[in-house]
Short mmCIF file of C-alpha atoms in Angstrom, two decimals:
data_model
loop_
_atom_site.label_atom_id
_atom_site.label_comp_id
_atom_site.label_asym_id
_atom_site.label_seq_id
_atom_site.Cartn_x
_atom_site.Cartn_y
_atom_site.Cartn_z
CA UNK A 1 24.62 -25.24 4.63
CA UNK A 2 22.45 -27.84 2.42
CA UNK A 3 21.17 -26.04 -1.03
CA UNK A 4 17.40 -26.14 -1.00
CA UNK A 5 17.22 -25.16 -4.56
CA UNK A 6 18.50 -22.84 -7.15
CA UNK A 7 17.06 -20.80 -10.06
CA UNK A 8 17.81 -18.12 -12.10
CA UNK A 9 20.52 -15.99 -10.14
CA UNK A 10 19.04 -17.46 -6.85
CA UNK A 11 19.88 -20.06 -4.73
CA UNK A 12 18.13 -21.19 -1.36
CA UNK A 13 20.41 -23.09 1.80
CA UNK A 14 19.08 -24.09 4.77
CA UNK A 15 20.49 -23.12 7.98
CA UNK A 16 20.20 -25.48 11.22
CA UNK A 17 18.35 -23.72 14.11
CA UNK A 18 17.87 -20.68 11.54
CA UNK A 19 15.58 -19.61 8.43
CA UNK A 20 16.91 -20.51 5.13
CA UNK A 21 19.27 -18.19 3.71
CA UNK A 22 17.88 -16.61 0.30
CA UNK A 23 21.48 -15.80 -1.81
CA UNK A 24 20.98 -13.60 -4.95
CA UNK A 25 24.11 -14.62 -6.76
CA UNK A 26 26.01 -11.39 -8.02
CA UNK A 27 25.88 -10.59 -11.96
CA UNK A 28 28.51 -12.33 -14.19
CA UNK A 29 30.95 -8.88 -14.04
CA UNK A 30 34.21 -7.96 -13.70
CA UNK A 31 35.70 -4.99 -11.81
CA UNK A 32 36.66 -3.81 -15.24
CA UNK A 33 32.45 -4.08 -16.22
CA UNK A 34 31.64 -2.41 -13.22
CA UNK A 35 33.65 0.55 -14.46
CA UNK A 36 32.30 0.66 -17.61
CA UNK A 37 28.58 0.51 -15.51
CA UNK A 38 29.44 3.39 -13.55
CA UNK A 39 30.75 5.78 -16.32
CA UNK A 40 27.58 4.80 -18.64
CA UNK A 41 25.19 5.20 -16.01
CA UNK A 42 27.23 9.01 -15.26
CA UNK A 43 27.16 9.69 -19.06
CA UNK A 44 23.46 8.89 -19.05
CA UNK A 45 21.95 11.11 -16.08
CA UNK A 46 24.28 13.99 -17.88
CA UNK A 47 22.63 13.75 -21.69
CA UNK A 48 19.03 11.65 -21.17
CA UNK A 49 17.31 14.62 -20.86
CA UNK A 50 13.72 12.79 -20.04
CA UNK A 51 11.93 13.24 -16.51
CA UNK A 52 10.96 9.59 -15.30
CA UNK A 53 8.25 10.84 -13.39
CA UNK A 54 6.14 12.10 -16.32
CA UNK A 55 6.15 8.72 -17.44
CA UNK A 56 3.09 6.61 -15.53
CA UNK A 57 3.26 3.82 -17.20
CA UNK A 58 6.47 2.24 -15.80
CA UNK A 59 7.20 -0.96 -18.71
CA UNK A 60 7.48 2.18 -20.87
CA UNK A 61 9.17 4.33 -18.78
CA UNK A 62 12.08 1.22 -18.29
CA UNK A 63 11.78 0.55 -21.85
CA UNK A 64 12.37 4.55 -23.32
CA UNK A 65 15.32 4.39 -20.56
CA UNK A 66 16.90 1.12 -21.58
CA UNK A 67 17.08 2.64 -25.25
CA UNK A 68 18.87 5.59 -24.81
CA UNK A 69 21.42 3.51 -22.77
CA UNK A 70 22.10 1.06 -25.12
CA UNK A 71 22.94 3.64 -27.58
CA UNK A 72 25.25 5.08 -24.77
CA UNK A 73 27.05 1.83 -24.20
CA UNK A 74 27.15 0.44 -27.03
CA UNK A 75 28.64 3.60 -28.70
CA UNK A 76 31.60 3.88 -26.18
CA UNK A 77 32.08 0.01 -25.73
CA UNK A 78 31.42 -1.90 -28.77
CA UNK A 79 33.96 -4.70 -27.84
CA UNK A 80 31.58 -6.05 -25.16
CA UNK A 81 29.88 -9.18 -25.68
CA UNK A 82 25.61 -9.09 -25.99
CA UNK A 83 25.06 -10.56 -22.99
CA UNK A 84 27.83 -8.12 -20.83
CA UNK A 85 25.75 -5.03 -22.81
CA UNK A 86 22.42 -6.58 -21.20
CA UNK A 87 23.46 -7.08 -18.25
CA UNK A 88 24.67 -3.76 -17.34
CA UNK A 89 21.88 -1.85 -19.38
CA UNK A 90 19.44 -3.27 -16.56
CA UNK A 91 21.32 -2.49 -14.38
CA UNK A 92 21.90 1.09 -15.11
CA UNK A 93 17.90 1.65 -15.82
CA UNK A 94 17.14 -0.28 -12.28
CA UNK A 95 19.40 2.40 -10.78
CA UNK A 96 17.98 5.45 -12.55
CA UNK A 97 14.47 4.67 -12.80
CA UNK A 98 13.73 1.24 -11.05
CA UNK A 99 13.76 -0.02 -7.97
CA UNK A 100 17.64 -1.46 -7.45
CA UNK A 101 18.53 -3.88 -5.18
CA UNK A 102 14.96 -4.90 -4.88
CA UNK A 103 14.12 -5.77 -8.61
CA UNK A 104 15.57 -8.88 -8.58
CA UNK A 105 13.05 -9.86 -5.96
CA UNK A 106 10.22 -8.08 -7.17
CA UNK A 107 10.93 -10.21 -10.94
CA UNK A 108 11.25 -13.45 -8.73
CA UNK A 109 7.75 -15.64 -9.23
CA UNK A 110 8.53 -17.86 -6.18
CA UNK A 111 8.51 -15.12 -3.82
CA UNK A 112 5.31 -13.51 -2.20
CA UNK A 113 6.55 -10.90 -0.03
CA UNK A 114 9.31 -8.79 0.06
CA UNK A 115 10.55 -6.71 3.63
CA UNK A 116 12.92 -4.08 4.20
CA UNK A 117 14.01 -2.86 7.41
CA UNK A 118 16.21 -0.04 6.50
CA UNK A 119 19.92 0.33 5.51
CA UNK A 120 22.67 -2.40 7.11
CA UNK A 121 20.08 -4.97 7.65
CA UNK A 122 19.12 -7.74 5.47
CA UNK A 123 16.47 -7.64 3.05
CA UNK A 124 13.65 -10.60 4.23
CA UNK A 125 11.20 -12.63 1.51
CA UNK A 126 8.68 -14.79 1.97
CA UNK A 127 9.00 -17.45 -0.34
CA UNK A 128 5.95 -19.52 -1.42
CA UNK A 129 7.64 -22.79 -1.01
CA UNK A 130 10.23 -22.19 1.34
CA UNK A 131 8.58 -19.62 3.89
CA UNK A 132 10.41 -16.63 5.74
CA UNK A 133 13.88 -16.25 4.55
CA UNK A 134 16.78 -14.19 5.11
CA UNK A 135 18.48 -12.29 1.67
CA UNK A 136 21.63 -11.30 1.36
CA UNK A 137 20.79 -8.07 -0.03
CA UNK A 138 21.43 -4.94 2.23
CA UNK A 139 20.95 -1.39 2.05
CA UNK A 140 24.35 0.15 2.66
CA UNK A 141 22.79 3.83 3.65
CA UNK A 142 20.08 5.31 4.66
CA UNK A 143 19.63 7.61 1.73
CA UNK A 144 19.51 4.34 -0.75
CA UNK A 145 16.60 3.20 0.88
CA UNK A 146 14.66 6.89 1.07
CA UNK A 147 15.33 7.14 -2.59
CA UNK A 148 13.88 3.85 -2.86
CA UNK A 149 10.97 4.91 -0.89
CA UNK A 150 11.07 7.95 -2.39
CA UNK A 151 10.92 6.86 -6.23
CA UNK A 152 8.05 3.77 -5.17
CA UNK A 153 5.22 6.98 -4.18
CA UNK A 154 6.01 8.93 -6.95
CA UNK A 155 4.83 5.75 -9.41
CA UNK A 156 1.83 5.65 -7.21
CA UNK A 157 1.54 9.59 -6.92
CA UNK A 158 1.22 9.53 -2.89
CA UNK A 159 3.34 11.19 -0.62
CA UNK A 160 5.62 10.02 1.47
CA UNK A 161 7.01 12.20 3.97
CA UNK A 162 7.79 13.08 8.16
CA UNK A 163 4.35 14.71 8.34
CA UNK A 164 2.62 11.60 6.44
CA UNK A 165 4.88 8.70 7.81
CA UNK A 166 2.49 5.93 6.14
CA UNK A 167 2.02 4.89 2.78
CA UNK A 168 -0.11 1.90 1.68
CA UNK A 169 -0.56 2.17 -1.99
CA UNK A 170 -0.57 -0.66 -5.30
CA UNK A 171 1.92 -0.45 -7.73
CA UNK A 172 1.78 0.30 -11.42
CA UNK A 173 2.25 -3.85 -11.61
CA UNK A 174 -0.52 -4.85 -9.06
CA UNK A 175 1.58 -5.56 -5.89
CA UNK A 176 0.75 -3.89 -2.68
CA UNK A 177 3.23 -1.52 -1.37
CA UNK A 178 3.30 -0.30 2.37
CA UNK A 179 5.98 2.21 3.61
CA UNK A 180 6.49 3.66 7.20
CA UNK A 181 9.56 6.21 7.83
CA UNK A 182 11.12 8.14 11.02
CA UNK A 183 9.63 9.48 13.13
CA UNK A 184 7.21 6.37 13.51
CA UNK A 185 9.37 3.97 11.77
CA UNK A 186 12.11 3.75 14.53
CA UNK A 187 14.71 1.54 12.81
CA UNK A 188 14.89 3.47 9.38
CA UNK A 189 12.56 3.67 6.52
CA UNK A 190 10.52 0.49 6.17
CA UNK A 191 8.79 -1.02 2.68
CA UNK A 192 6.67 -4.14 2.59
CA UNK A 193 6.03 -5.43 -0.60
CA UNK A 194 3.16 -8.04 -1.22
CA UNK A 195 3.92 -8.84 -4.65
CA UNK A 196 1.14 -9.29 -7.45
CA UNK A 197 0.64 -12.98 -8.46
CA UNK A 198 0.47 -12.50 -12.44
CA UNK A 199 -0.64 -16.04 -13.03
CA UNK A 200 -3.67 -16.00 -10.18
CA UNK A 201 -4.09 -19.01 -8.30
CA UNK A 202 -7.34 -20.58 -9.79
CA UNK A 203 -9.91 -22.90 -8.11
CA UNK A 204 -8.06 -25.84 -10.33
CA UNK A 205 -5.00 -25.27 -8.66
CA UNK A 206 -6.34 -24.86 -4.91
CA UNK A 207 -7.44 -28.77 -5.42
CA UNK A 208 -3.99 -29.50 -6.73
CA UNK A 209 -2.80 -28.13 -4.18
CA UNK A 210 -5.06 -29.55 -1.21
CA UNK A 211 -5.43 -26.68 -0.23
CA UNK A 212 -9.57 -27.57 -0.93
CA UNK A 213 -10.98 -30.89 -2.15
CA UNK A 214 -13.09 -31.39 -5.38
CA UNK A 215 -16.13 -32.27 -3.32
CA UNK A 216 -15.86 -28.82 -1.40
CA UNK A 217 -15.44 -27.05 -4.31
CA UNK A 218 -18.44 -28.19 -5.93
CA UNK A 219 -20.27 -27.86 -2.80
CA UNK A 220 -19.35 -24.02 -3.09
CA UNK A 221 -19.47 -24.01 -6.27
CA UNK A 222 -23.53 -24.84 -5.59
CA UNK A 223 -23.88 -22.38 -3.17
CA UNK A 224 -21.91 -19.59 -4.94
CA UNK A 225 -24.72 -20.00 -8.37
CA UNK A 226 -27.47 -21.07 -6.18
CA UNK A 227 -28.46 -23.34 -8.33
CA UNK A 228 -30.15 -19.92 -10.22
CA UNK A 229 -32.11 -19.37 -6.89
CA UNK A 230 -31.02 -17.99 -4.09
CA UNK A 231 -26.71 -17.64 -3.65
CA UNK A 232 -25.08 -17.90 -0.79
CA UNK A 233 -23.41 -15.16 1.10
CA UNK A 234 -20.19 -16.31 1.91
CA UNK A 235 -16.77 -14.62 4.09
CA UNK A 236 -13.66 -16.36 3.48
CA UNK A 237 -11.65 -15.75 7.12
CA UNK A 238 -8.01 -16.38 8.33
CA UNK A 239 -4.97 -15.45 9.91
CA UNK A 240 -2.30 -13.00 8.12
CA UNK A 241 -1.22 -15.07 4.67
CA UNK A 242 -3.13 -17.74 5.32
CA UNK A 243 -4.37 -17.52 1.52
CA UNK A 244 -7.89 -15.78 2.36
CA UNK A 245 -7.74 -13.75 -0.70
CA UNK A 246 -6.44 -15.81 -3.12
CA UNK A 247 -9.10 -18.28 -1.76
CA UNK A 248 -11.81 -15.89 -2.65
CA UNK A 249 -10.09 -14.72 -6.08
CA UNK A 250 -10.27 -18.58 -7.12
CA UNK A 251 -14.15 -18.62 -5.81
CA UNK A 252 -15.37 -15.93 -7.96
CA UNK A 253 -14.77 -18.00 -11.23
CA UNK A 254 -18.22 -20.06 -9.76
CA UNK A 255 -19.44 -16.36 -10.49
CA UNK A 256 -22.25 -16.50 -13.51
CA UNK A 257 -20.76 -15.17 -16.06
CA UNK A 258 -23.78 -12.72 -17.07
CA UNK A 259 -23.69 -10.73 -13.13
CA UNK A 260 -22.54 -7.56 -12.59
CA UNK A 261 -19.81 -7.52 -9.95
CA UNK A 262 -19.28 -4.62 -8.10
CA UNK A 263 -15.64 -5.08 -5.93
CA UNK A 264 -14.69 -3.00 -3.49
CA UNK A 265 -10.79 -3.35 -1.94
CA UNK A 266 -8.64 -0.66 0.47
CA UNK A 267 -5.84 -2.07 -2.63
CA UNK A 268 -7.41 -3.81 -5.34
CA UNK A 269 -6.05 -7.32 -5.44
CA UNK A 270 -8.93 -9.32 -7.09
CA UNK A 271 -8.95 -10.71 -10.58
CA UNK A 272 -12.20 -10.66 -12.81
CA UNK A 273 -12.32 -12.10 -16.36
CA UNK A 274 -16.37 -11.22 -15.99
CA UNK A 275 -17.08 -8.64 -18.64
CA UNK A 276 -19.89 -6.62 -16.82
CA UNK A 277 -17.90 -5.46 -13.68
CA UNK A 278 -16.86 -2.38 -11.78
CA UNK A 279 -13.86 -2.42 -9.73
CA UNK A 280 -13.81 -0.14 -6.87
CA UNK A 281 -10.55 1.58 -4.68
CA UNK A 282 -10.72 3.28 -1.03
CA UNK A 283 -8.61 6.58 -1.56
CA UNK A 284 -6.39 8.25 1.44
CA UNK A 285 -6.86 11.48 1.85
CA UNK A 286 -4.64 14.16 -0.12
CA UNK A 287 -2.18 16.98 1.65
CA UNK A 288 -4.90 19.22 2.64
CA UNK A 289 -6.54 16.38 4.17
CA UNK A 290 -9.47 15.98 1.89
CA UNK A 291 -10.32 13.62 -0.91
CA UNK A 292 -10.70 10.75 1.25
CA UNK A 293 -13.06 7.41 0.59
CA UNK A 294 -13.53 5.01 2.80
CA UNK A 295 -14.69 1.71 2.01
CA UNK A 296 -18.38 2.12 4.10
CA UNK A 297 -18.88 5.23 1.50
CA UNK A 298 -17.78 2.63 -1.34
CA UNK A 299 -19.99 0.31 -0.72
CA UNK A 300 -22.65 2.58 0.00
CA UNK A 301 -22.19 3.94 -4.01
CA UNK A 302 -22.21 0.14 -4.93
CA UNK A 303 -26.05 -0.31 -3.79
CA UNK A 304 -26.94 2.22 -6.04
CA UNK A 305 -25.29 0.83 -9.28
CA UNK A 306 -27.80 -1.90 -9.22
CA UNK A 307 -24.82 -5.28 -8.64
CA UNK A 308 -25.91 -8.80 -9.38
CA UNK A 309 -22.80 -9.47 -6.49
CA UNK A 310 -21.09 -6.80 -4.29
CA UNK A 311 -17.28 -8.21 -3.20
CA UNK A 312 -15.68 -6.80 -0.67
CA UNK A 313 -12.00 -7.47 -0.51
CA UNK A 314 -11.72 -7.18 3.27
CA UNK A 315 -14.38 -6.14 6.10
CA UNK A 316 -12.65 -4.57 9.00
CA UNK A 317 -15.13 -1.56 10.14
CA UNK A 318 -18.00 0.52 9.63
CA UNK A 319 -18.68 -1.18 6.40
CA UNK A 320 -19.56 -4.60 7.51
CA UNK A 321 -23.06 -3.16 8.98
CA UNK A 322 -23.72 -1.79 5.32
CA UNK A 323 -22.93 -5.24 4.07
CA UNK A 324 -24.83 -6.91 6.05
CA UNK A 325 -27.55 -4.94 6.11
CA UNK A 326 -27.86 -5.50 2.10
CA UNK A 327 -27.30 -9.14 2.81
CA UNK A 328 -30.85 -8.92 4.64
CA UNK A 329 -32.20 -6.81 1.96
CA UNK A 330 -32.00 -8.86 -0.88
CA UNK A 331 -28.60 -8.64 -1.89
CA UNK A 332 -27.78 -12.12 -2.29
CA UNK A 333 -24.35 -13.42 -2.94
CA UNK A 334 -22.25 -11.26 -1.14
CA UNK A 335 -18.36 -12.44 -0.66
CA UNK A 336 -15.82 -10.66 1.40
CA UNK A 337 -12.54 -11.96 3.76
CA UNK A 338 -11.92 -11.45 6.97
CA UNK A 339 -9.22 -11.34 9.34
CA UNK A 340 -9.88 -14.25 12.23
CA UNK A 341 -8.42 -17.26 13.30
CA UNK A 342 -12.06 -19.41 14.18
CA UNK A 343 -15.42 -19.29 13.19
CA UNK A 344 -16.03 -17.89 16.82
CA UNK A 345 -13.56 -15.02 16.22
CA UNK A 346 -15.44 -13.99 12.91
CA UNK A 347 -18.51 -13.54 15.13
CA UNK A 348 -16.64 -11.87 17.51
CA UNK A 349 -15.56 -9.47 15.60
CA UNK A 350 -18.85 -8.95 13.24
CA UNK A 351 -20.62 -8.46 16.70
CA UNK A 352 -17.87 -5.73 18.20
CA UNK A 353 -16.79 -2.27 17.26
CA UNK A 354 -15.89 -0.74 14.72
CA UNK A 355 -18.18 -3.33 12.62
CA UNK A 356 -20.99 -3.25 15.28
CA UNK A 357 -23.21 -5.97 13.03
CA UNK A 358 -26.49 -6.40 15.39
CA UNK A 359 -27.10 -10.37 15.95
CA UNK A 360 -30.38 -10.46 14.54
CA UNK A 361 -28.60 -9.63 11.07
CA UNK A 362 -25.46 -12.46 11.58
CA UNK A 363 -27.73 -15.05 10.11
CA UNK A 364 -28.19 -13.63 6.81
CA UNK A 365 -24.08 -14.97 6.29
CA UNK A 366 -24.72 -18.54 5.05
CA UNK A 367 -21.06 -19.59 5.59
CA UNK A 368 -17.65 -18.77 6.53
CA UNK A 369 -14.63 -20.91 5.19
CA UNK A 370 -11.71 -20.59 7.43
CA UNK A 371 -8.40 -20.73 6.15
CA UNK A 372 -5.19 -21.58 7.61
CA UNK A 373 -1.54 -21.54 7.21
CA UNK A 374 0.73 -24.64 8.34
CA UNK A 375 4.55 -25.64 8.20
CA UNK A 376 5.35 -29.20 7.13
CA UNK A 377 8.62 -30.75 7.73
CA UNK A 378 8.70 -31.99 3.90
CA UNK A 379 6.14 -29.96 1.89
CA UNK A 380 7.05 -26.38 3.54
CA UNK A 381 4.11 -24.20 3.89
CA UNK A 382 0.80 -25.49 3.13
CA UNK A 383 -2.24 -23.70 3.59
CA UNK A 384 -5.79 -25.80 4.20
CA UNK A 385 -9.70 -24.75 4.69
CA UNK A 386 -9.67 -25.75 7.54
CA UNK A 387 -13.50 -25.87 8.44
CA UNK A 388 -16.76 -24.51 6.41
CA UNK A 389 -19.39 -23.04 9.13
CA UNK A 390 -22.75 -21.75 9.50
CA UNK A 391 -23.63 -18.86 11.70
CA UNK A 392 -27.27 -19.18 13.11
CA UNK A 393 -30.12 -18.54 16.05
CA UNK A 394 -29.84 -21.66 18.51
CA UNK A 395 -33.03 -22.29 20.51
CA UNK A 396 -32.17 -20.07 23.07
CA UNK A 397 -31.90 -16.80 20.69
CA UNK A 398 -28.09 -16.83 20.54
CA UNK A 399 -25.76 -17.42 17.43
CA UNK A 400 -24.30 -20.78 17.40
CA UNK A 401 -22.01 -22.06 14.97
CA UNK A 402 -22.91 -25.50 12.75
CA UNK A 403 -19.52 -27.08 11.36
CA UNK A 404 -20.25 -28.31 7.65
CA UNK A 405 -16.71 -29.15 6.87
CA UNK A 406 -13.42 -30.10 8.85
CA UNK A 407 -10.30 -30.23 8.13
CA UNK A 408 -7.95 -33.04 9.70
CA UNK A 409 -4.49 -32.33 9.90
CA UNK A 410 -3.36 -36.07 10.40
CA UNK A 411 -4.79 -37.34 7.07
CA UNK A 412 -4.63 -34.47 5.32
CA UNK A 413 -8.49 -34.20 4.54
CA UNK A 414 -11.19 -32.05 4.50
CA UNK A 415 -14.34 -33.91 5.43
CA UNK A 416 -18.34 -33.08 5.61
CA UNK A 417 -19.09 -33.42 9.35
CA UNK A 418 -22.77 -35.03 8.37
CA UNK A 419 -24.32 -32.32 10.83
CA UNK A 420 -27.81 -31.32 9.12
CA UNK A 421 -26.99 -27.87 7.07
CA UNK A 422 -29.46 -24.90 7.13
CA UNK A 423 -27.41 -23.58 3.28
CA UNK A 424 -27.71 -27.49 2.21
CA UNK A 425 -31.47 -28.31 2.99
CA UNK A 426 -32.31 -24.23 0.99
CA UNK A 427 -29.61 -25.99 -1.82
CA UNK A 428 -31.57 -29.27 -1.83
CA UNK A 429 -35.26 -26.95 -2.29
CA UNK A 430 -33.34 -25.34 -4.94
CA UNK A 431 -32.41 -28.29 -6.58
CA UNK A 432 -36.00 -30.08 -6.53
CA UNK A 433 -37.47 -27.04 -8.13
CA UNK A 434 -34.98 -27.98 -11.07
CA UNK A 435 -36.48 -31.39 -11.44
CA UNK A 436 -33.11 -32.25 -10.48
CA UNK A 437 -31.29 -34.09 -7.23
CA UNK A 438 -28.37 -32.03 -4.78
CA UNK A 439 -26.24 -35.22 -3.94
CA UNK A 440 -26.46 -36.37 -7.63
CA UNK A 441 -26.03 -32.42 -8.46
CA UNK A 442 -22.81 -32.34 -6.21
CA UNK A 443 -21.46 -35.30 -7.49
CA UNK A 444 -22.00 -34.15 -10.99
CA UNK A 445 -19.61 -30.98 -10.63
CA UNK A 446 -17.27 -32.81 -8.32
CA UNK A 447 -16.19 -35.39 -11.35
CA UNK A 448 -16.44 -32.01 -13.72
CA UNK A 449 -13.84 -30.48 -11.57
CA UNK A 450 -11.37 -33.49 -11.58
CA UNK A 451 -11.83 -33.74 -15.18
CA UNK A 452 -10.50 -30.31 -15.52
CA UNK A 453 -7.16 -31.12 -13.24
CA UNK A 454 -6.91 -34.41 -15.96
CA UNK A 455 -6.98 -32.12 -18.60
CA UNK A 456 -4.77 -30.21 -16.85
CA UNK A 457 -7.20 -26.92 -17.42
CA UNK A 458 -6.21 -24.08 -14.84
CA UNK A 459 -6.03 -20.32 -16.07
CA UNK A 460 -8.93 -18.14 -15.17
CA UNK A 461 -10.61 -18.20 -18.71
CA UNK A 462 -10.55 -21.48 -19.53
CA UNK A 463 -11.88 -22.17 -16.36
CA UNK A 464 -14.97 -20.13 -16.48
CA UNK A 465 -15.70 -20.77 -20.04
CA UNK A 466 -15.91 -24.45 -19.32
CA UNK A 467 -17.89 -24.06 -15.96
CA UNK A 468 -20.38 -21.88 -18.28
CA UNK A 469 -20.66 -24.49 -20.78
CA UNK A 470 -21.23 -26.70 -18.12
CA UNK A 471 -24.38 -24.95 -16.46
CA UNK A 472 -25.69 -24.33 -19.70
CA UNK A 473 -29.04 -23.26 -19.97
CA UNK A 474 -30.18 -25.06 -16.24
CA UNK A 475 -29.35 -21.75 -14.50
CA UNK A 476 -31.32 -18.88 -15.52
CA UNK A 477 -31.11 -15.49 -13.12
#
C-alpha cells in the first residue's frame, strides 16, 4: 500500500482496485499502561460521584471529568511520565463520558463525515481530500455501539429507542447526528455523523478553491445586495455533498450587514456573523407525539417577524409554496438549497408534490446555482458550480430555463454563456439609477475579491467587514 499522507495519529494508504484505507495509529502504550487505564477508569466510576447527564454543556462536562481523573491517576501512579498521564486521562473520560472509538474522528479537521454500521464492521469517513475511506476502527459488540448511541441522544435530549428507531438531531458542537436502530436498522445500530466545520468555508476560499470564480462571485455578489434595489432570490441546488450548503453559508457574507435574517434549518448548519438575526430549528415531536414543528409552520412565524431576508436551509415540502409565495409578495432576497442534480430537476421538483409550487409563481426565483461533486485522478474530490440558471415564461407560457453560467470540466472554468439575462438587464436598471455602470460595477468587485485572496483575507468577519467598507454609503435599503 502507498501512504497518501499522515497526520497526527492518522495515516492514509491507498489500496489498488479499493478505497483508501484510513489507519488511526494506536496510542503510544504499553500492556503495562493499559492496566493502569483500566484500574483508573474502575477506581473512577466507583468514587466520581457526578451524573454526566446533568451536565449540557459537554467541554465542561469532559473538562469536570478529566479533573477528578487526574487526581485519581496521578495519586496512585506518580512515576508516569506527563505525556503517559495525558494520554490515558482522555482516554478514560472518552470512555466514561465521550464518545470512544469515535472521538478521534470526530477531533479530526480533514474529515467530513463519519459512518458506523454497527459492531464487527469497519468504521467509514469521508475525508475532504481523500473521499470515502475505510477505518480501521471497529465496534467489537453490539452493546458498545448502543451505548454509543445511547450516550449521543442524551447530549441532544432525544430519544432513541425500538418504538422511535430514528434520530436526526445536532450535537452540543454543531455536527449533525443521524441514528437508526433494529428493528428498521437491519445490520445493527447505525450513526452518521456530518461533522461541524469550525473554521466555515468562506466565499474567499470557494475561489481558492475553484470551486467559483471571482467574476461569479461578484456577479452574485450584485445580485445578492441588489445594488440597494431589488435582491435576487436565489436556490443553491445539488446532489448529496456536493457542497450546496457550504455554498450558501459562504453567499450570505454578500448579506448587508444592517438586514435582519431570519434562518430556518430541519438542523441548523448556517453561520451568521450579522448581528440582527434569528436562527430558527424544526423540532420532532416528543413521546406523546406532540411538540412537533415543521419547517412550513417555521417559516410561516418568520413572515410575521418582519425579515429583511428569510433563509431556508433546505426546501423539500410543504414549505416551498410558503416561500415562494413570499417571494411574489415582496419578500425579496430569499436563499434556500435544494436537493437536484439539473436546473430541470429543481423545476421538477418545485412543480411536484409535496412542494406543489404553481408555475405562474416559479418565476419569482431569479437563479439557481447548481453544484456538483467530481473525482480527479490528482486533486481528489473537487466540487464546481457547475451552471448559474434562470427559471422563466417562454413564449408559449411554459418555464424554460436561460443558462447564465457554465461550467467546463476540460478547462476547469466557469464561463458566462453571453445569453441575454432577465436578473442582469433588472441589475443593469439598478445600476443606472446609481449614476453608475454594471460591467464597470462587476469588474469593480471582481478585482476587490482577488485583492482579498492577495491579502490572503478569508474568515467570516474580516470578510464582511471589508465587503461593508467596500459598499460604503452607495447602498442604502
Amino acid at each position: 500500500m502507498k501512504l497518501l499522507e499522515s497526520y497526527d495519529n492518522t495515516e492514509i494508504y491507498e489500496r489498488p482496485g479499493d478505497i483508501p484505507l484510513y489507519n488511526l495509529l494506536a496510542p503510544p502504550l504499553d500492556r503495562d499502561d493499559y492496566l493502569i487505564k483500566e484500574h483508573v477508569r474502575e477506581r473512577a466510576i466507583m468514587q466520581i460521584d457526578i451524573d454526566p447527564s446533568l451536565i449540557l454543556d459537554v467541554n465542561k462536562r469532559n473538562r469536570i471529568f478529566r479533573e477528578e481523573i487526574l487526581k485519581i491517576l496521578i495519586a496512585g501512579f506518580p512515576e508516569l511520565s506527563d505525556s503517559k498521564i495525558d494520554t490515558i486521562s482522555k482516554m478514560i473520560v472518552e470512555e466514561m463520558v465521550g464518545y470512544g472509538r469515535l472521538n478521534p474522528l470526530l477531533e479530526d479537521e480533514g474529515l467530513e463525515e463519519i459512518m458506523v454500521m454497527g459492531a464487527n464492521s469497519p468504521v467509514y469517513v469521508y475525508h475532504k481530500k481523500f473521499g470515502a475511506c475505510e477505518t480501521n476502527v471497529i465496534f467489537n459488540s453490539t452493546s458498545e455501539v448502543e451505548n454509543i448511541a445511547e450516550k449521543i441522544a442524551r447530549d441532544v435530549q432525544r430519544r432513541i429507542d425500538r418504538s422511535s428507531p430514528i434520530m436526526d438531531a445536532r450535537l452540543p458542537d454543531g455536527s449533525r447526528v443521524n441514528i437508526t436502530i433494529p428493528p428498521i436498522a437491519l445490520d445493527g445500530v447505525s450513526v452518521t455523523i456530518r461533522k461541524f466545520n469550525r473554521d466555515p468555508i468562506s466565499i474567499i476560499d470557494l475561489i481558492k478553491y475553484g470551486t467559483i470564480s471571482s467574476h461569479l462571485a461578484a456577479f452574485l455578489w450584485i445580485c445578492i445586495d441588489g445594488l440597494g434595489f431589488s435582491p435576487n432570490n436565489l436556490i443553491v441546488a445539488g446532489g448529496t455533498a456536493s457542497g450546496k450548503t457550504a455554498t450558501l453559508n459562504a453567499l450570505l457574507v454578500f448579506v448587508p450587514k444592517m438586514e435582519r435574517i431570519i434562518t430556518i434549518e430541519d438542523t441548523a448548519e448556517l453561520y451568521l456573523q450579522h448581528k440582527n438575526k434569528v436562527r430558527l430549528e424544526t423540532r420532532p415531536p416528543n413521546i406523546e407525539g406532540r411538540g412537533e414543528v415543521q419547517m412550513d409552520e417555521l417559516l410561516k412565524n418568520a413572515l410575521r417577524m418582519r425579515p429583511d431576508r428569510i433563509v431556508v436551509g433546505e426546501v423539500r415540502g410543504p414549505e416551498a409554496k410558503t416561500l415562494f409565495t413570499a417571494m411574489n409578495t415582496g419578500h425579496d432576497g430569499s436563499m434556500g438549497t435544494l436537493h437536484a442534480n439539473t436546473a430541470h430537476d429543481v423545476l421538477t421538483r418545485l412543480t411536484s408534490p409535496p412542494m406543489d409550487v404553481p408555475d405562474t409563481m416559479i418565476p419569482a426565483l431569479d437563479l439557481v446555482i447548481m453544484q456538483q461533486k467530481h473525482f480527479d485522478r490528482s486533486r481528489g474530490i473537487i466540487r464546481r458550480v457547475s451552471e448559474v440558471s434562470e427559471l422563466t415564461i417562454g413564449e408559449s407560457g411554459g418555464i424554460q430555463e436561460n443558462s447564465v453560467f457554465t461550467w467546463n470540466p476540460k478547462t476547469d472554468k466557469i464561463m458566462s454563456t453571453g445569453i441575454p439575462s432577465r436578473t442582469q438587464f433588472k441589475l443593469e436598471g439598478a445600476a443606472k439609477n446609481l449614476g453608475s455602470d454594471f460591467t464597470a460595477e462587476l469588474d469593480s468587485r471582481r478585482e476587490f475579491l482577488e485583492s482579498l485572496i492577495d491579502e490572503n483575507v478569508r474568515k467570516f468577519d474580516e470578510i464582511q467587514s471589508r465587503v461593508s467598507e467596500y459598499v460604503g454609503g452607495r447602498i442604502v435599503r
